[in-house]
Amino acid sequence: MTKKINVFSALLLPVLIFSVAGCVTKTDFETLQLERRQDLNRIKQLENELAETKSLLQDEIEQSQTPVRQRTADMWAELQGLRTDIAKLRGNVDTLNIRLDRQVGPAQSDLTLGGLDSQLDEIVFILENELQVDMAKVKKEAAANPGQTTPEGLPEKVTVGEPTPVPATTPPAEDADPAKALYDKAYALYKEGEFEKARSYWAEFTDTFKGHPFSASAFFWQGQCYFKLKDYARAAILFEDVIERFKKSSKYKSALLKAGYCWDYLKKPELAKLRMEQVINQFPKSVEATQAKRFLEKNK
C-alpha cells in the first residue's frame, strides 16, 4: 500500500509543478497586456491633449485680432523687377560654378556647390537651435565692424590665378517664376532678420499659390518667423500644420523638432517630449534627432 502511495505521489508532483508554472506565465502575459494597454491609452490621451491645445490656441489667436494681409501696392511691379535680378544671379552662378571647377576641383569631384550649401545650412541650423545664436544679429554686427579676419601670420590675400573670362550669357527675360520670386524674396528678408516682413511674404505665397511644391516650406518658414519673434503659440500651430498636412515633406522632421521646442516654451512638457521622441524614432540618424536627444537629456 505504501509503495502505491509513493508511486502516485511521484506522478502527481510533476503535474502540480507544471500547473504552477503555467499560472505564472499567464499572469506575466496578462501584466504585459495591461501595461501595453496603459501605454496606448497614454499616447491617445497625449494626442487628444495636443489637438485640444492646438484648437484653444487657434481660438485665442482668432479672437485676439483679425489676420491682416500685408499687401503692398507695388508688389507685382517689384516681382517684375526681380525677374531681371534672378536672371543676373543665374549668370553669376554659372560663372561661380566654372571658377569653383578651376580652383576647387572638377565638376565630377565629391566637393560640389550643392554639398557646400547643405553643409552650411546644417551648421546654421545647429548654431540657431542648439547654441541659440541669432545669425541675423551676427551678420549685422559683422557688417557694422568690418575688422581684420585673416589669422595672424598668414598673408592677407592669396592670388590663385585668374580664370579665363567667361562670356556672359543672356537668359530668357520671361523665364522667371513669380511664385519662386516671391518665395526667394521672403527668404532674403528672413536672412536679413526682417522676420515679420518675411512672414508676410510667405503668407502671401501660401494664399496665392495653393498646392505649390514649396507650400510645406512656406508654412514651415512662417512658423520659424513666429519662433524668432518669440510668438510660440502661433509658431506651434504652423509647425503642427506642417506635421499634419505634409508628412512627406523635407520639412516634416524639422517641424517635429520645432514643435517640440514650442510646446516646451508654452509649458507643455509632455507634448514637447512626444514630438522629440517622434523625431528620434522616425529619423534616428538626422541632425534633428541629435538635437532632440540633447533636449531630452537636458530636461530629464
Tab-separated table of C-alpha atoms in Angstrom:
chain	number	residue	atom	x	y	z
A	1	MET	CA	0.000	0.000	0.000
A	2	THR	CA	2.813	2.403	0.906
A	3	LYS	CA	4.535	1.627	-2.384
A	4	LYS	CA	1.377	2.551	-4.347
A	5	ILE	CA	1.123	5.833	-2.483
A	6	ASN	CA	4.739	6.652	-3.290
A	7	VAL	CA	4.200	5.893	-6.985
A	8	PHE	CA	1.037	8.041	-7.050
A	9	SER	CA	2.906	10.924	-5.363
A	10	ALA	CA	5.750	10.708	-7.857
A	11	LEU	CA	3.281	11.005	-10.742
A	12	LEU	CA	1.270	13.809	-9.166
A	13	LEU	CA	4.248	16.036	-8.282
A	14	PRO	CA	5.294	16.939	-11.893
A	15	VAL	CA	1.669	17.701	-12.749
A	16	LEU	CA	1.438	20.179	-9.869
A	17	ILE	CA	4.768	21.811	-10.827
A	18	PHE	CA	3.673	22.360	-14.456
A	19	SER	CA	0.322	23.726	-13.292
A	20	VAL	CA	2.008	26.319	-11.080
A	21	ALA	CA	4.439	27.252	-13.850
A	22	GLY	CA	1.516	27.728	-16.244
A	23	CYS	CA	-0.202	30.114	-13.834
A	24	VAL	CA	2.912	32.263	-13.501
A	25	THR	CA	3.326	32.526	-17.284
A	26	LYS	CA	-0.294	33.531	-17.777
A	27	THR	CA	-0.038	36.173	-15.062
A	28	ASP	CA	3.074	37.649	-16.648
A	29	PHE	CA	1.365	37.724	-20.018
A	30	GLU	CA	-1.680	39.481	-18.612
A	31	THR	CA	0.571	42.019	-16.890
A	32	LEU	CA	2.315	42.788	-20.187
A	33	GLN	CA	-1.024	43.178	-21.914
A	34	LEU	CA	-2.188	45.568	-19.205
A	35	GLU	CA	0.990	47.663	-19.490
A	36	ARG	CA	0.616	47.781	-23.267
A	37	ARG	CA	-2.992	48.962	-22.987
A	38	GLN	CA	-1.926	51.623	-20.496
A	39	ASP	CA	0.809	52.850	-22.854
A	40	LEU	CA	-1.611	53.016	-25.782
A	41	ASN	CA	-4.157	54.889	-23.672
A	42	ARG	CA	-1.444	57.329	-22.568
A	43	ILE	CA	-0.406	58.002	-26.168
A	44	LYS	CA	-4.032	58.530	-27.153
A	45	GLN	CA	-4.503	60.874	-24.206
A	46	LEU	CA	-1.448	62.920	-25.242
A	47	GLU	CA	-2.657	63.118	-28.833
A	48	ASN	CA	-6.084	64.299	-27.652
A	49	GLU	CA	-4.455	66.873	-25.392
A	50	LEU	CA	-2.323	68.058	-28.319
A	51	ALA	CA	-5.373	68.518	-30.548
A	52	GLU	CA	-7.290	70.292	-27.793
A	53	THR	CA	-4.401	72.636	-27.002
A	54	LYS	CA	-3.913	73.471	-30.658
A	55	SER	CA	-7.619	74.223	-31.021
A	56	LEU	CA	-7.575	76.505	-27.976
A	57	LEU	CA	-4.542	78.367	-29.277
A	58	GLN	CA	-6.205	78.850	-32.655
A	59	ASP	CA	-9.367	80.213	-30.997
A	60	GLU	CA	-7.367	82.628	-28.847
A	61	ILE	CA	-5.465	83.917	-31.858
A	62	GLU	CA	-8.619	84.413	-33.911
A	63	GLN	CA	-10.276	86.270	-31.055
A	64	SER	CA	-7.264	88.462	-30.321
A	65	GLN	CA	-7.053	90.026	-33.766
A	66	THR	CA	-8.225	89.560	-37.319
A	67	PRO	CA	-5.469	88.364	-39.662
A	68	VAL	CA	-4.252	91.295	-41.727
A	69	ARG	CA	-2.946	90.818	-45.247
A	70	GLN	CA	0.153	92.899	-45.603
A	71	ARG	CA	-0.037	93.651	-49.264
A	72	THR	CA	1.970	96.395	-50.914
A	73	ALA	CA	0.665	98.346	-53.910
A	74	ASP	CA	3.860	97.853	-55.896
A	75	MET	CA	4.280	94.103	-55.124
A	76	TRP	CA	3.729	92.907	-58.649
A	77	ALA	CA	5.918	95.656	-60.064
A	78	GLU	CA	8.616	94.510	-57.662
A	79	LEU	CA	8.160	90.918	-58.795
A	80	GLN	CA	8.753	92.019	-62.373
A	81	GLY	CA	11.962	93.707	-61.253
A	82	LEU	CA	13.001	90.530	-59.504
A	83	ARG	CA	12.878	88.666	-62.802
A	84	THR	CA	15.842	90.651	-64.049
A	85	ASP	CA	17.681	90.181	-60.745
A	86	ILE	CA	17.174	86.406	-60.858
A	87	ALA	CA	18.389	86.264	-64.448
A	88	LYS	CA	21.568	88.080	-63.413
A	89	LEU	CA	22.018	85.774	-60.444
A	90	ARG	CA	21.742	82.719	-62.668
A	91	GLY	CA	24.501	84.083	-64.840
A	92	ASN	CA	26.610	84.728	-61.746
A	93	VAL	CA	26.001	81.158	-60.505
A	94	ASP	CA	27.169	79.739	-63.841
A	95	THR	CA	30.328	81.818	-63.611
A	96	LEU	CA	30.867	80.769	-59.997
A	97	ASN	CA	30.492	77.089	-60.881
A	98	ILE	CA	33.168	77.391	-63.546
A	99	ARG	CA	35.513	79.165	-61.143
A	100	LEU	CA	34.922	76.526	-58.494
A	101	ASP	CA	35.712	73.799	-61.012
A	102	ARG	CA	39.001	75.533	-61.779
A	103	GLN	CA	40.016	76.353	-58.216
A	104	VAL	CA	38.428	73.602	-56.084
A	105	GLY	CA	38.109	70.677	-58.442
A	106	PRO	CA	36.300	69.306	-61.449
A	107	ALA	CA	32.521	69.016	-61.588
A	108	GLN	CA	32.650	65.238	-61.114
A	109	SER	CA	34.507	65.541	-57.787
A	110	ASP	CA	32.785	64.861	-54.463
A	111	LEU	CA	33.012	68.525	-53.445
A	112	THR	CA	30.154	70.435	-55.085
A	113	LEU	CA	28.452	73.769	-54.598
A	114	GLY	CA	25.280	71.967	-53.543
A	115	GLY	CA	27.193	69.919	-50.982
A	116	LEU	CA	28.829	73.008	-49.528
A	117	ASP	CA	25.442	74.708	-49.352
A	118	SER	CA	23.951	71.732	-47.468
A	119	GLN	CA	26.845	71.731	-45.009
A	120	LEU	CA	26.387	75.462	-44.432
A	121	ASP	CA	22.651	75.014	-43.799
A	122	GLU	CA	23.413	72.267	-41.274
A	123	ILE	CA	25.925	74.483	-39.439
A	124	VAL	CA	23.457	77.382	-39.320
A	125	PHE	CA	20.731	75.024	-38.056
A	126	ILE	CA	22.930	73.829	-35.190
A	127	LEU	CA	24.028	77.362	-34.294
A	128	GLU	CA	20.464	78.662	-34.176
A	129	ASN	CA	18.829	75.713	-32.412
A	130	GLU	CA	21.497	74.239	-30.145
A	131	LEU	CA	23.554	77.314	-29.287
A	132	GLN	CA	20.676	79.817	-29.737
A	133	VAL	CA	22.846	82.064	-31.895
A	134	ASP	CA	20.988	84.957	-33.554
A	135	MET	CA	22.516	84.752	-37.028
A	136	ALA	CA	20.780	87.930	-38.229
A	137	LYS	CA	22.316	89.867	-35.320
A	138	VAL	CA	25.747	88.359	-36.014
A	139	LYS	CA	25.570	89.440	-39.664
A	140	LYS	CA	24.574	92.987	-38.720
A	141	GLU	CA	27.418	93.254	-36.191
A	142	ALA	CA	29.905	91.916	-38.733
A	143	ALA	CA	28.731	94.449	-41.302
A	144	ALA	CA	28.981	97.286	-38.754
A	145	ASN	CA	32.510	96.263	-37.630
A	146	PRO	CA	34.439	95.001	-40.645
A	147	GLY	CA	37.709	94.104	-38.926
A	148	GLN	CA	40.768	92.076	-39.873
A	149	THR	CA	39.614	88.478	-40.438
A	150	THR	CA	42.843	86.947	-41.717
A	151	PRO	CA	44.635	84.911	-38.985
A	152	GLU	CA	47.921	86.392	-37.763
A	153	GLY	CA	50.953	85.154	-39.654
A	154	LEU	CA	49.083	84.458	-42.876
A	155	PRO	CA	49.161	86.693	-45.950
A	156	GLU	CA	46.089	88.881	-46.332
A	157	LYS	CA	45.449	87.732	-49.876
A	158	VAL	CA	46.497	84.717	-51.879
A	159	THR	CA	46.366	85.008	-55.638
A	160	VAL	CA	45.231	81.739	-57.146
A	161	GLY	CA	45.259	82.785	-60.750
A	162	GLU	CA	42.557	84.451	-62.734
A	163	PRO	CA	40.336	82.069	-64.667
A	164	THR	CA	39.705	82.645	-68.326
A	165	PRO	CA	36.881	85.213	-68.690
A	166	VAL	CA	33.579	83.530	-69.355
A	167	PRO	CA	31.321	85.072	-71.998
A	168	ALA	CA	28.184	86.480	-70.423
A	169	THR	CA	25.054	84.581	-71.256
A	170	THR	CA	21.716	86.285	-71.578
A	171	PRO	CA	18.967	84.083	-70.154
A	172	PRO	CA	15.417	84.467	-71.476
A	173	ALA	CA	13.727	87.525	-69.997
A	174	GLU	CA	10.440	85.753	-69.292
A	175	ASP	CA	11.641	82.527	-67.648
A	176	ALA	CA	11.304	83.693	-64.039
A	177	ASP	CA	8.624	82.022	-61.923
A	178	PRO	CA	6.549	84.571	-59.923
A	179	ALA	CA	5.983	82.016	-57.146
A	180	LYS	CA	9.703	81.303	-56.836
A	181	ALA	CA	10.469	85.027	-56.899
A	182	LEU	CA	8.032	85.696	-54.051
A	183	TYR	CA	9.432	82.773	-52.039
A	184	ASP	CA	13.023	83.938	-52.594
A	185	LYS	CA	12.112	87.468	-51.542
A	186	ALA	CA	10.707	86.138	-48.277
A	187	TYR	CA	13.827	84.049	-47.658
A	188	ALA	CA	16.097	87.035	-48.364
A	189	LEU	CA	14.173	89.107	-45.808
A	190	TYR	CA	14.433	86.258	-43.291
A	191	LYS	CA	18.205	86.106	-43.670
A	192	GLU	CA	18.345	89.863	-43.097
A	193	GLY	CA	16.466	89.452	-39.812
A	194	GLU	CA	13.243	91.021	-41.131
A	195	PHE	CA	11.134	88.220	-39.691
A	196	GLU	CA	7.719	89.900	-39.750
A	197	LYS	CA	8.142	91.079	-43.352
A	198	ALA	CA	9.414	87.666	-44.388
A	199	ARG	CA	6.432	86.012	-42.713
A	200	SER	CA	4.003	88.274	-44.579
A	201	TYR	CA	5.588	87.330	-47.917
A	202	TRP	CA	5.386	83.626	-47.116
A	203	ALA	CA	1.761	84.085	-46.018
A	204	GLU	CA	1.081	85.790	-49.362
A	205	PHE	CA	2.763	82.864	-51.082
A	206	THR	CA	0.588	80.215	-49.401
A	207	ASP	CA	-2.566	82.228	-50.092
A	208	THR	CA	-1.766	82.936	-53.733
A	209	PHE	CA	-0.081	79.722	-54.854
A	210	LYS	CA	-2.101	76.993	-53.160
A	211	GLY	CA	-0.812	73.479	-53.775
A	212	HIS	CA	2.616	74.713	-54.912
A	213	PRO	CA	5.551	72.328	-54.262
A	214	PHE	CA	7.030	74.973	-51.941
A	215	SER	CA	3.864	75.200	-49.802
A	216	ALA	CA	5.197	72.994	-46.987
A	217	SER	CA	8.385	75.043	-46.776
A	218	ALA	CA	6.422	78.310	-46.833
A	219	PHE	CA	4.256	77.186	-43.909
A	220	PHE	CA	7.344	75.969	-42.035
A	221	TRP	CA	9.191	79.263	-42.502
A	222	GLN	CA	6.156	81.221	-41.316
A	223	GLY	CA	6.345	79.176	-38.128
A	224	GLN	CA	10.068	79.831	-37.934
A	225	CYS	CA	9.456	83.587	-38.240
A	226	TYR	CA	6.995	83.457	-35.347
A	227	PHE	CA	9.531	81.362	-33.408
A	228	LYS	CA	12.170	84.048	-33.959
A	229	LEU	CA	9.665	86.677	-32.815
A	230	LYS	CA	9.036	84.541	-29.678
A	231	ASP	CA	5.366	84.095	-30.583
A	232	TYR	CA	5.490	80.415	-29.714
A	233	ALA	CA	1.719	79.847	-29.818
A	234	ARG	CA	1.389	80.864	-33.473
A	235	ALA	CA	4.639	79.087	-34.295
A	236	ALA	CA	3.340	75.848	-32.749
A	237	ILE	CA	0.155	75.989	-34.830
A	238	LEU	CA	2.083	76.405	-38.091
A	239	PHE	CA	4.572	73.648	-37.250
A	240	GLU	CA	1.689	71.338	-36.344
A	241	ASP	CA	0.052	72.163	-39.695
A	242	VAL	CA	3.206	71.014	-41.481
A	243	ILE	CA	3.243	67.819	-39.382
A	244	GLU	CA	-0.399	67.005	-40.158
A	245	ARG	CA	-0.563	68.049	-43.829
A	246	PHE	CA	2.925	67.472	-45.252
A	247	LYS	CA	4.228	64.200	-43.815
A	248	LYS	CA	6.329	63.502	-46.928
A	249	SER	CA	7.915	66.953	-46.980
A	250	SER	CA	11.591	67.514	-46.266
A	251	LYS	CA	10.445	69.974	-43.583
A	252	TYR	CA	8.478	67.315	-41.686
A	253	LYS	CA	11.257	66.290	-39.296
A	254	SER	CA	12.298	69.905	-38.691
A	255	ALA	CA	8.670	70.773	-37.927
A	256	LEU	CA	8.539	67.949	-35.355
A	257	LEU	CA	11.635	69.313	-33.633
A	258	LYS	CA	10.462	72.925	-33.709
A	259	ALA	CA	7.004	71.983	-32.459
A	260	GLY	CA	8.711	70.263	-29.531
A	261	TYR	CA	10.626	73.438	-28.704
A	262	CYS	CA	7.417	75.491	-28.923
A	263	TRP	CA	5.458	73.190	-26.612
A	264	ASP	CA	8.323	73.382	-24.136
A	265	TYR	CA	8.210	77.195	-24.175
A	266	LEU	CA	4.425	77.008	-23.752
A	267	LYS	CA	4.875	74.883	-20.594
A	268	LYS	CA	3.589	71.667	-22.181
A	269	PRO	CA	6.482	69.296	-21.361
A	270	GLU	CA	4.628	66.082	-22.226
A	271	LEU	CA	3.732	67.351	-25.700
A	272	ALA	CA	7.304	68.538	-26.181
A	273	LYS	CA	8.619	65.102	-25.183
A	274	LEU	CA	6.152	63.390	-27.528
A	275	ARG	CA	7.370	65.383	-30.546
A	276	MET	CA	11.049	64.921	-29.647
A	277	GLU	CA	10.614	61.163	-29.342
A	278	GLN	CA	8.905	61.115	-32.759
A	279	VAL	CA	11.958	62.782	-34.300
A	280	ILE	CA	14.320	60.263	-32.712
A	281	ASN	CA	12.208	57.221	-33.622
A	282	GLN	CA	11.386	58.226	-37.204
A	283	PHE	CA	14.682	59.902	-38.182
A	284	PRO	CA	17.341	58.443	-35.852
A	285	LYS	CA	20.348	59.489	-37.962
A	286	SER	CA	19.246	63.057	-38.693
A	287	VAL	CA	20.618	66.317	-37.286
A	288	GLU	CA	17.167	66.928	-35.815
A	289	ALA	CA	17.329	63.632	-33.915
A	290	THR	CA	20.647	64.676	-32.388
A	291	GLN	CA	19.091	67.946	-31.223
A	292	ALA	CA	16.055	66.102	-29.848
A	293	LYS	CA	18.272	63.725	-27.847
A	294	ARG	CA	20.155	66.648	-26.338
A	295	PHE	CA	16.877	68.339	-25.448
A	296	LEU	CA	15.585	65.234	-23.676
A	297	GLU	CA	18.895	64.847	-21.823
A	298	LYS	CA	18.664	68.418	-20.546
A	299	ASN	CA	15.037	68.037	-19.491
A	300	LYS	CA	15.174	64.708	-17.659
